[in-house]
mmCIF file with all atom_site columns, C-alpha atoms in Angstrom:
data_model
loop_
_atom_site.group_PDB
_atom_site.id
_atom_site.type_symbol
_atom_site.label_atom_id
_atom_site.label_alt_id
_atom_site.label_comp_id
_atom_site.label_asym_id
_atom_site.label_entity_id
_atom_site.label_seq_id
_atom_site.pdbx_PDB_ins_code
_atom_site.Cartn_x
_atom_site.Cartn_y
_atom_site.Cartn_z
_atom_site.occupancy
_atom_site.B_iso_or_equiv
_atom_site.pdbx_formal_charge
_atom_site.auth_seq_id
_atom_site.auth_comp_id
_atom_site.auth_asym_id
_atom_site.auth_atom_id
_atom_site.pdbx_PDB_model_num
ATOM 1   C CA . UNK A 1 1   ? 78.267 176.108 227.821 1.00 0.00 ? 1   UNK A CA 1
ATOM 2   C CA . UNK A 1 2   ? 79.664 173.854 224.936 1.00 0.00 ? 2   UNK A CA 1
ATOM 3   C CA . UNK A 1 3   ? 79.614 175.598 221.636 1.00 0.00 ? 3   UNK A CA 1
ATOM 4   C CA . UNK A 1 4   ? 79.679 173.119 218.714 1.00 0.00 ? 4   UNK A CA 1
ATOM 5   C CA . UNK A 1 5   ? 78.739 173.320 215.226 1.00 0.00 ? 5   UNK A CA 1
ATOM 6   C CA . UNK A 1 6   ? 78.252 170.009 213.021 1.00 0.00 ? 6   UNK A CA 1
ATOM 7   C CA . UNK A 1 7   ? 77.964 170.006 209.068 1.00 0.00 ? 7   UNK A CA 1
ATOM 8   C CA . UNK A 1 8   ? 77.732 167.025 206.563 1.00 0.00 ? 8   UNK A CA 1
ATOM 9   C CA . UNK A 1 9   ? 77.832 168.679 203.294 1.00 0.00 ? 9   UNK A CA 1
ATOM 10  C CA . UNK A 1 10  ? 79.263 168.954 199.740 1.00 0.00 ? 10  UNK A CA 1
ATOM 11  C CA . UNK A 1 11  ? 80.742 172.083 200.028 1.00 0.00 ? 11  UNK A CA 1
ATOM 12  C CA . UNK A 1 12  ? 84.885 172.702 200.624 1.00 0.00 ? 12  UNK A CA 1
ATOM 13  C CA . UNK A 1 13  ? 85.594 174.621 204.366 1.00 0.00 ? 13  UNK A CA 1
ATOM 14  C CA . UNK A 1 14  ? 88.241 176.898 205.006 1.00 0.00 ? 14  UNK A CA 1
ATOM 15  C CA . UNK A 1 15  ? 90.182 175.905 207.800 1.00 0.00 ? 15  UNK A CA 1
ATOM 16  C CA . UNK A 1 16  ? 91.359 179.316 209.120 1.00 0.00 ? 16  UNK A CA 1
ATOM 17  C CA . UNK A 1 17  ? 87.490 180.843 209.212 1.00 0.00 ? 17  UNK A CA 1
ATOM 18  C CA . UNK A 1 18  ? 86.120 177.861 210.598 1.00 0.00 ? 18  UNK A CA 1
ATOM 19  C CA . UNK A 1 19  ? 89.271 177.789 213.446 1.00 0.00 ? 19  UNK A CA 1
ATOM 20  C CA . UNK A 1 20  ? 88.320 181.886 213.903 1.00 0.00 ? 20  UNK A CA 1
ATOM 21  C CA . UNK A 1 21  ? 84.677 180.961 214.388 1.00 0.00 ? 21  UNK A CA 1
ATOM 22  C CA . UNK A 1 22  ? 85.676 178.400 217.099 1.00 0.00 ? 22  UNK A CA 1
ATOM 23  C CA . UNK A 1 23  ? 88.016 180.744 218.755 1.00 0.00 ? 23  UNK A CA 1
ATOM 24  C CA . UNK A 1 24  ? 85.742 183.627 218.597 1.00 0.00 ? 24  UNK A CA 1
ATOM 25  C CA . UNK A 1 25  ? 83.312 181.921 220.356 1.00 0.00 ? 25  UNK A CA 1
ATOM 26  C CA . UNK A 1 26  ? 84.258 181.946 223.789 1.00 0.00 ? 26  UNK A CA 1
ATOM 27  C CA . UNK A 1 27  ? 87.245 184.124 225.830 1.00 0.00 ? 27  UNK A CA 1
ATOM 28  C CA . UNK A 1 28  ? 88.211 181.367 228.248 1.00 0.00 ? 28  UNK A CA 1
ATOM 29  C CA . UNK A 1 29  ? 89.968 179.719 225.349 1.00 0.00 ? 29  UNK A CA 1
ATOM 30  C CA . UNK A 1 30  ? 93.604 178.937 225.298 1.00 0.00 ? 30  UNK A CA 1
ATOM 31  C CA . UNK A 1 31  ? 94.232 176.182 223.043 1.00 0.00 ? 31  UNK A CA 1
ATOM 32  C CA . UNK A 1 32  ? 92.703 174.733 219.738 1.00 0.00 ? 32  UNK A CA 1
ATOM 33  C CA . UNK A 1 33  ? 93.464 171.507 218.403 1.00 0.00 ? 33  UNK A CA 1
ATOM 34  C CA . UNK A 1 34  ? 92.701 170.907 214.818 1.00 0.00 ? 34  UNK A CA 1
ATOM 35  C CA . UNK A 1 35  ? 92.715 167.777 212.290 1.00 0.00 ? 35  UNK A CA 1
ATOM 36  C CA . UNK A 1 36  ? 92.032 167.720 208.474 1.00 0.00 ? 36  UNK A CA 1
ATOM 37  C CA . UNK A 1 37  ? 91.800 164.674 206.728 1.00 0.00 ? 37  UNK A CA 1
ATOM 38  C CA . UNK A 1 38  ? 92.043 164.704 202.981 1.00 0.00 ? 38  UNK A CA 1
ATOM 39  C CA . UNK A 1 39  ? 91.229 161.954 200.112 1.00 0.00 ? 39  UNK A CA 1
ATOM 40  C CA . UNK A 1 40  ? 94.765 159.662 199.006 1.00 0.00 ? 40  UNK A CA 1
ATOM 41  C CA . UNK A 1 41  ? 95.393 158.940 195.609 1.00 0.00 ? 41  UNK A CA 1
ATOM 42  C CA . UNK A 1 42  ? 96.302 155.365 196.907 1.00 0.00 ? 42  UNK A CA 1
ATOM 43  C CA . UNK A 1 43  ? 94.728 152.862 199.134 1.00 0.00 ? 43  UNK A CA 1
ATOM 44  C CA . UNK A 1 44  ? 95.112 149.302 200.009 1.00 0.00 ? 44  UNK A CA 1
ATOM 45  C CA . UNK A 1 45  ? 97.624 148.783 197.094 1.00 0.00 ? 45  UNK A CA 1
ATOM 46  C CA . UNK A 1 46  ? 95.395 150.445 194.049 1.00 0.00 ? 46  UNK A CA 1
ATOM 47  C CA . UNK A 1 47  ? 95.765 153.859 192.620 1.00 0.00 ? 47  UNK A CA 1
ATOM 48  C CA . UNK A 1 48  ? 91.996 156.373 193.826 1.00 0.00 ? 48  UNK A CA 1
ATOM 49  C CA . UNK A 1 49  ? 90.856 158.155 191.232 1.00 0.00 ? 49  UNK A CA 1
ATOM 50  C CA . UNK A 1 50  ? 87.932 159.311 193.086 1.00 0.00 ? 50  UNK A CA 1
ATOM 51  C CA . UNK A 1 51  ? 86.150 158.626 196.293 1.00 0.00 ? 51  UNK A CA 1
ATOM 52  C CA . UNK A 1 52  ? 82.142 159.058 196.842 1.00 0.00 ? 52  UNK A CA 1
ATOM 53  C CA . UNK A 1 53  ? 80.823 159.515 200.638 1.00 0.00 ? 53  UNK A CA 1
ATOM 54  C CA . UNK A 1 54  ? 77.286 158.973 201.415 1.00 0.00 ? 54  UNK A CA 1
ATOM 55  C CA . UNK A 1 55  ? 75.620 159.425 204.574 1.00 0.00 ? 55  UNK A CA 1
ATOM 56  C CA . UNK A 1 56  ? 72.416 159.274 206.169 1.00 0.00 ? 56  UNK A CA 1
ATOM 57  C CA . UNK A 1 57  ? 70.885 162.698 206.436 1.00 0.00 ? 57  UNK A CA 1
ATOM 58  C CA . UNK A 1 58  ? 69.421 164.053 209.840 1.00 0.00 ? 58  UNK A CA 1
ATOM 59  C CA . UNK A 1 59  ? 71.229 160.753 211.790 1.00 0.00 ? 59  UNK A CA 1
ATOM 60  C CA . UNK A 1 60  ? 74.381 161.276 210.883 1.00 0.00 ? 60  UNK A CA 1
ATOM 61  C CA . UNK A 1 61  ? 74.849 165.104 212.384 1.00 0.00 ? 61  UNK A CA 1
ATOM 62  C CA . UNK A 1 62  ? 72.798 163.078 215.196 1.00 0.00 ? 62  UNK A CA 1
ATOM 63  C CA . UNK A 1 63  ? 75.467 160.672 215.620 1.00 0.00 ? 63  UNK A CA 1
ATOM 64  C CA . UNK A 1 64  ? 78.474 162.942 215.071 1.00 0.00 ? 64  UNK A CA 1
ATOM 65  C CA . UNK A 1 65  ? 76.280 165.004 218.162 1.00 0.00 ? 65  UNK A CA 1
ATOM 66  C CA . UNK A 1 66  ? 76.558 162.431 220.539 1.00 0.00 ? 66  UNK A CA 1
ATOM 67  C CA . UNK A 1 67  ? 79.933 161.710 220.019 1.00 0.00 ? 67  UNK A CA 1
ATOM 68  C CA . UNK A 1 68  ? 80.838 165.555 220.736 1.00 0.00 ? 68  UNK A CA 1
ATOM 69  C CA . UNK A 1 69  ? 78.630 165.053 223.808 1.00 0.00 ? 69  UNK A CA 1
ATOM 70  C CA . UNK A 1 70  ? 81.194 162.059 224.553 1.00 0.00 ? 70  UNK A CA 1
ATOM 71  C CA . UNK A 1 71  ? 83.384 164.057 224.240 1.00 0.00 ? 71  UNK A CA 1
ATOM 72  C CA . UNK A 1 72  ? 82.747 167.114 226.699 1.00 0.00 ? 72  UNK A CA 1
ATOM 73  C CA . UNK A 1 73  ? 82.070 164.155 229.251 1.00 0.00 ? 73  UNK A CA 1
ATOM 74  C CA . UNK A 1 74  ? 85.592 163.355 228.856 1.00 0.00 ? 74  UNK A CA 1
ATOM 75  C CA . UNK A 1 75  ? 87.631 165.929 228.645 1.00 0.00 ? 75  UNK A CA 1
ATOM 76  C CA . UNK A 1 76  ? 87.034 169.866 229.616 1.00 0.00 ? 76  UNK A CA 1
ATOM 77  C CA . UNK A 1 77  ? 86.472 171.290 226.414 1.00 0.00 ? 77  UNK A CA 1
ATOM 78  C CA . UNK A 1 78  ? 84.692 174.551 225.285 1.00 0.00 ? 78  UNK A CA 1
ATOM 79  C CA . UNK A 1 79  ? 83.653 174.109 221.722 1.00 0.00 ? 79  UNK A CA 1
ATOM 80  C CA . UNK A 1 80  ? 83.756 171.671 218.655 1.00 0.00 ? 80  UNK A CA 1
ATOM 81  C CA . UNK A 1 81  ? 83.399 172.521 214.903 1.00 0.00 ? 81  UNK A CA 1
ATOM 82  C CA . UNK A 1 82  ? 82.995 169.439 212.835 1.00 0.00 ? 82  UNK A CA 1
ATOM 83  C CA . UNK A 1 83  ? 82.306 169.275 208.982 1.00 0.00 ? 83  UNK A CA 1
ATOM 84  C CA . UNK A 1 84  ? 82.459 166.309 207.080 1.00 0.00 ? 84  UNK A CA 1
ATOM 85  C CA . UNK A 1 85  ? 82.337 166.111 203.477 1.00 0.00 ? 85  UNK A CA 1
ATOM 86  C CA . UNK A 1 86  ? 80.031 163.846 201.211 1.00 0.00 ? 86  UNK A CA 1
ATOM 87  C CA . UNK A 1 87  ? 79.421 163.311 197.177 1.00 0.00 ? 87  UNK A CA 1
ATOM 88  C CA . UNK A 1 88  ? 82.426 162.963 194.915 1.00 0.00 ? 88  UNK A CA 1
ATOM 89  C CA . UNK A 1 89  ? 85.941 163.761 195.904 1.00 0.00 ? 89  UNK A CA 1
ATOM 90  C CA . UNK A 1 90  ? 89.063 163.902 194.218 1.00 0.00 ? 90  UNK A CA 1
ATOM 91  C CA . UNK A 1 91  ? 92.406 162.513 195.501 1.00 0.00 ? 91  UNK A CA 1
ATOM 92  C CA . UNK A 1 92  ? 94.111 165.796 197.436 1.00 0.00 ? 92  UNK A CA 1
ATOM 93  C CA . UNK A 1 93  ? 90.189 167.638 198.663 1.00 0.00 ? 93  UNK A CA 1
ATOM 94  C CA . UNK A 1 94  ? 89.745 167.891 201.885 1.00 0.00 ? 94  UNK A CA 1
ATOM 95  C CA . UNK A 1 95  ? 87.310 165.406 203.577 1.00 0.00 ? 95  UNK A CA 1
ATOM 96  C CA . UNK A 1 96  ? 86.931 166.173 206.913 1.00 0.00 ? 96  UNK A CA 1
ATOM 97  C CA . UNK A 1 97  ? 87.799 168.921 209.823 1.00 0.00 ? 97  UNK A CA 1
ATOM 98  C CA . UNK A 1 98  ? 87.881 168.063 213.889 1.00 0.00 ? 98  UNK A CA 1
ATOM 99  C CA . UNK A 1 99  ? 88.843 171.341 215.661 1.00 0.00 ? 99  UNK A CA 1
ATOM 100 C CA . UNK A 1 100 ? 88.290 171.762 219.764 1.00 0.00 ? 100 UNK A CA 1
ATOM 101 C CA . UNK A 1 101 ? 88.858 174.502 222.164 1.00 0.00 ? 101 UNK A CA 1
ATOM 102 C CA . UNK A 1 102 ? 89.596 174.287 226.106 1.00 0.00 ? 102 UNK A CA 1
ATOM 103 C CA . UNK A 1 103 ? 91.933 176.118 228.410 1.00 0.00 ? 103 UNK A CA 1
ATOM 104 C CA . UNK A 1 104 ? 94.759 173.790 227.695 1.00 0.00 ? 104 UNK A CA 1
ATOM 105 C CA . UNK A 1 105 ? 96.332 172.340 224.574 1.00 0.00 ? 105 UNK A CA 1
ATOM 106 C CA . UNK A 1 106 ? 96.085 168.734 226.364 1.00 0.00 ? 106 UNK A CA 1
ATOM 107 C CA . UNK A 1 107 ? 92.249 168.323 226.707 1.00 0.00 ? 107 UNK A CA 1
ATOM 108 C CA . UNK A 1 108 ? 92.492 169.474 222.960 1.00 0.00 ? 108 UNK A CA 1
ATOM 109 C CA . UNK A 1 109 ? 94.465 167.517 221.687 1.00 0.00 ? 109 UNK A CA 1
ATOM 110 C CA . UNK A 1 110 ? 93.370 164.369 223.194 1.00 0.00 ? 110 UNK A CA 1
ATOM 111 C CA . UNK A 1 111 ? 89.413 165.319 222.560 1.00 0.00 ? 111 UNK A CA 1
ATOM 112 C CA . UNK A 1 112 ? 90.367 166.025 218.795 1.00 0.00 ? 112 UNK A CA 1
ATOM 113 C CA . UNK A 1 113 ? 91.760 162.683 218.675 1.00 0.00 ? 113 UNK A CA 1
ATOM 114 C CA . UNK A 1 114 ? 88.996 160.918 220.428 1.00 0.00 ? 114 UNK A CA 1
ATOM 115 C CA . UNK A 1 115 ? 86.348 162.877 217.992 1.00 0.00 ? 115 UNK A CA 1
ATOM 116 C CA . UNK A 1 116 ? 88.455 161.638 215.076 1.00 0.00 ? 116 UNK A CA 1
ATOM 117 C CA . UNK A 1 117 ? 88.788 157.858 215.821 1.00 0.00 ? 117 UNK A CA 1
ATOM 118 C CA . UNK A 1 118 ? 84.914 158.192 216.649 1.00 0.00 ? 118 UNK A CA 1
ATOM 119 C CA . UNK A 1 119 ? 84.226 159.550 213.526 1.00 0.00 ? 119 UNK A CA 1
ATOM 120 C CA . UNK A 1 120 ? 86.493 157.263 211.538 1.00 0.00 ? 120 UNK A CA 1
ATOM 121 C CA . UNK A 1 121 ? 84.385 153.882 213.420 1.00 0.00 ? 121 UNK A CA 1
ATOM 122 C CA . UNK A 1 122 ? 80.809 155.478 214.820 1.00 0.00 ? 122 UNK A CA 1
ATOM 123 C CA . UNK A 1 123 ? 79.758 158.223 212.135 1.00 0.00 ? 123 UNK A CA 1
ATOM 124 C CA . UNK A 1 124 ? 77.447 156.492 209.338 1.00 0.00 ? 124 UNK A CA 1
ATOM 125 C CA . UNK A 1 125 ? 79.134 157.370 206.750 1.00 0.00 ? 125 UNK A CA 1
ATOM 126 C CA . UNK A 1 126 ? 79.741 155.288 203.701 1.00 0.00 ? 126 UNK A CA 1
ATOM 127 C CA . UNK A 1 127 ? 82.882 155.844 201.467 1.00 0.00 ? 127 UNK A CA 1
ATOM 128 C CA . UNK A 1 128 ? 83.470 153.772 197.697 1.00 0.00 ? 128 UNK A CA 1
ATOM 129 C CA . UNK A 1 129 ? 86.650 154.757 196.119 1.00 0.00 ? 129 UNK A CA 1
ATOM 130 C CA . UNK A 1 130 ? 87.195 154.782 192.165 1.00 0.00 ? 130 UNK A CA 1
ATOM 131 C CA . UNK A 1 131 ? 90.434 152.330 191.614 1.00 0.00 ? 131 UNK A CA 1
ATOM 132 C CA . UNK A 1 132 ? 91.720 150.786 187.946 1.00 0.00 ? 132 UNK A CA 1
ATOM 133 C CA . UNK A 1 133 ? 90.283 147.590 189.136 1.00 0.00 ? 133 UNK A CA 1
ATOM 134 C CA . UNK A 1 134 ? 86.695 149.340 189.532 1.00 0.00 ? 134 UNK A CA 1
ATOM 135 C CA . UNK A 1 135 ? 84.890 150.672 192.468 1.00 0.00 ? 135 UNK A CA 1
ATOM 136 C CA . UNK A 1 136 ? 84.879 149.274 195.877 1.00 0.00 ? 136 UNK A CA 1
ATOM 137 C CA . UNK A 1 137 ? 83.306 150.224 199.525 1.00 0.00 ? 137 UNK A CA 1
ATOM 138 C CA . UNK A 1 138 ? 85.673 150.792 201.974 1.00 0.00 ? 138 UNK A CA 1
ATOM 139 C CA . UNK A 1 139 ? 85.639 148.957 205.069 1.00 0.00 ? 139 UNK A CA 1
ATOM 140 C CA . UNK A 1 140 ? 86.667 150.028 208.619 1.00 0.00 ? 140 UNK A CA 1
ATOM 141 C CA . UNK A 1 141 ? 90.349 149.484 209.171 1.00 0.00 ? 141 UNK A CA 1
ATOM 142 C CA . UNK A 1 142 ? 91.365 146.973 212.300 1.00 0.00 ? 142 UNK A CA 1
ATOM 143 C CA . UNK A 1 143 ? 93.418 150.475 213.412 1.00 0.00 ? 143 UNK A CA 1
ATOM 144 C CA . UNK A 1 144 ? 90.530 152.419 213.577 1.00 0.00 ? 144 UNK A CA 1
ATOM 145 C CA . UNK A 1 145 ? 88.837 149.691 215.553 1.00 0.00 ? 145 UNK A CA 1
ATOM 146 C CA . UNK A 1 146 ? 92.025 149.022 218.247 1.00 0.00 ? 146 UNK A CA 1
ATOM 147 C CA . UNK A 1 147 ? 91.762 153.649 218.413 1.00 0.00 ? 147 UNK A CA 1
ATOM 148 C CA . UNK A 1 148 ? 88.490 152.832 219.650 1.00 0.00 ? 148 UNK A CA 1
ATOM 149 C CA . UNK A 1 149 ? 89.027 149.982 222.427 1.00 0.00 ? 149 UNK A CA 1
ATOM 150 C CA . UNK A 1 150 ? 92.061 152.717 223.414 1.00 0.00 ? 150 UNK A CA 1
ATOM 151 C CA . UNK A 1 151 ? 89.095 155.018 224.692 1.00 0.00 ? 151 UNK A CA 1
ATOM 152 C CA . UNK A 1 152 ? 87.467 152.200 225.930 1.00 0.00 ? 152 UNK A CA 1
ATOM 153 C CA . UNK A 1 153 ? 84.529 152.096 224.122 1.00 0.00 ? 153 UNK A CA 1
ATOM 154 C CA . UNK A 1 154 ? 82.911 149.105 222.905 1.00 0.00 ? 154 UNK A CA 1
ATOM 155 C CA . UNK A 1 155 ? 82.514 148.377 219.457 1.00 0.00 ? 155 UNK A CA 1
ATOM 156 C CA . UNK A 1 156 ? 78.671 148.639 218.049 1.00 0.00 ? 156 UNK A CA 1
#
């Protein structure tokens, strides 16, 4: 059975208790693989002052659901805890956690990355960063896009 828990909310995490509630989970575990991804104070050349995330309520833990489903397909995993932040964020906050559990670090580490570059191209999310030149929505990157066609999925 996979155990996975999804958030999308305002609200900081803290890494270590959400890592203890993955490994407390289940005994067969033997490796956890974790990312956190945290708001620059620079992108694309311009100085962030702040960045805003909006998301679709309901679809998006929907979406981020299916892509852990993806993800147990792949690779012989035991649990997922993913929280993703929205609403206003300041360079240096933390925006978003990926942690996986399995028998062996490699199925963890290579499902954490496959959740992330899902996330980063699948996940409707929406992000508009604050710059000196005013705000602006930020687009998918073409790296994000070629971390995709690497798992071999198509783009939507």
């Amino acid at each position: 059975m996979l155990h996975t828990h999804i958030a999308v909310q305002t609200a900081d995490f803290d890494v270590s208790e959400e890592l203890r509630l993955l490994r407390a989970a289940d005994g067969r575990i033997g490796a956890v693989c974790s990312f956190v991804g945290t708001v620059r104070d620079r992108n694309a050349g311009s100085q962030v002052a702040t960045m805003e995330l909006e998301h679709y309520p309901g679809m998006t833990e929907k979406s981020i659901a299916h892509m852990v489903e993806a993800a147990s397909q792949r690779f012989d995993i035991f649990g997922a805890r993913i929280i993703h932040r929205v609403g206003l964020l300041a360079p240096g906050d933390q925006i978003v956690l990926v942690a996986v559990s399995s028998a062996h670090r490699g199925e963890s580490f290579q499902a954490c990355e496959f959740l992330m570059d899902y996330l980063k191209t699948e996940a409707p999310f929406w992000k508009k960063e604050d710059t000196p030149e005013g705000a602006r929505w930020v687009d998918a990157r073409v790296s994000d896009e070629a971390a995709m066609a690497r798992w071999g999925l198509p783009k939507r």
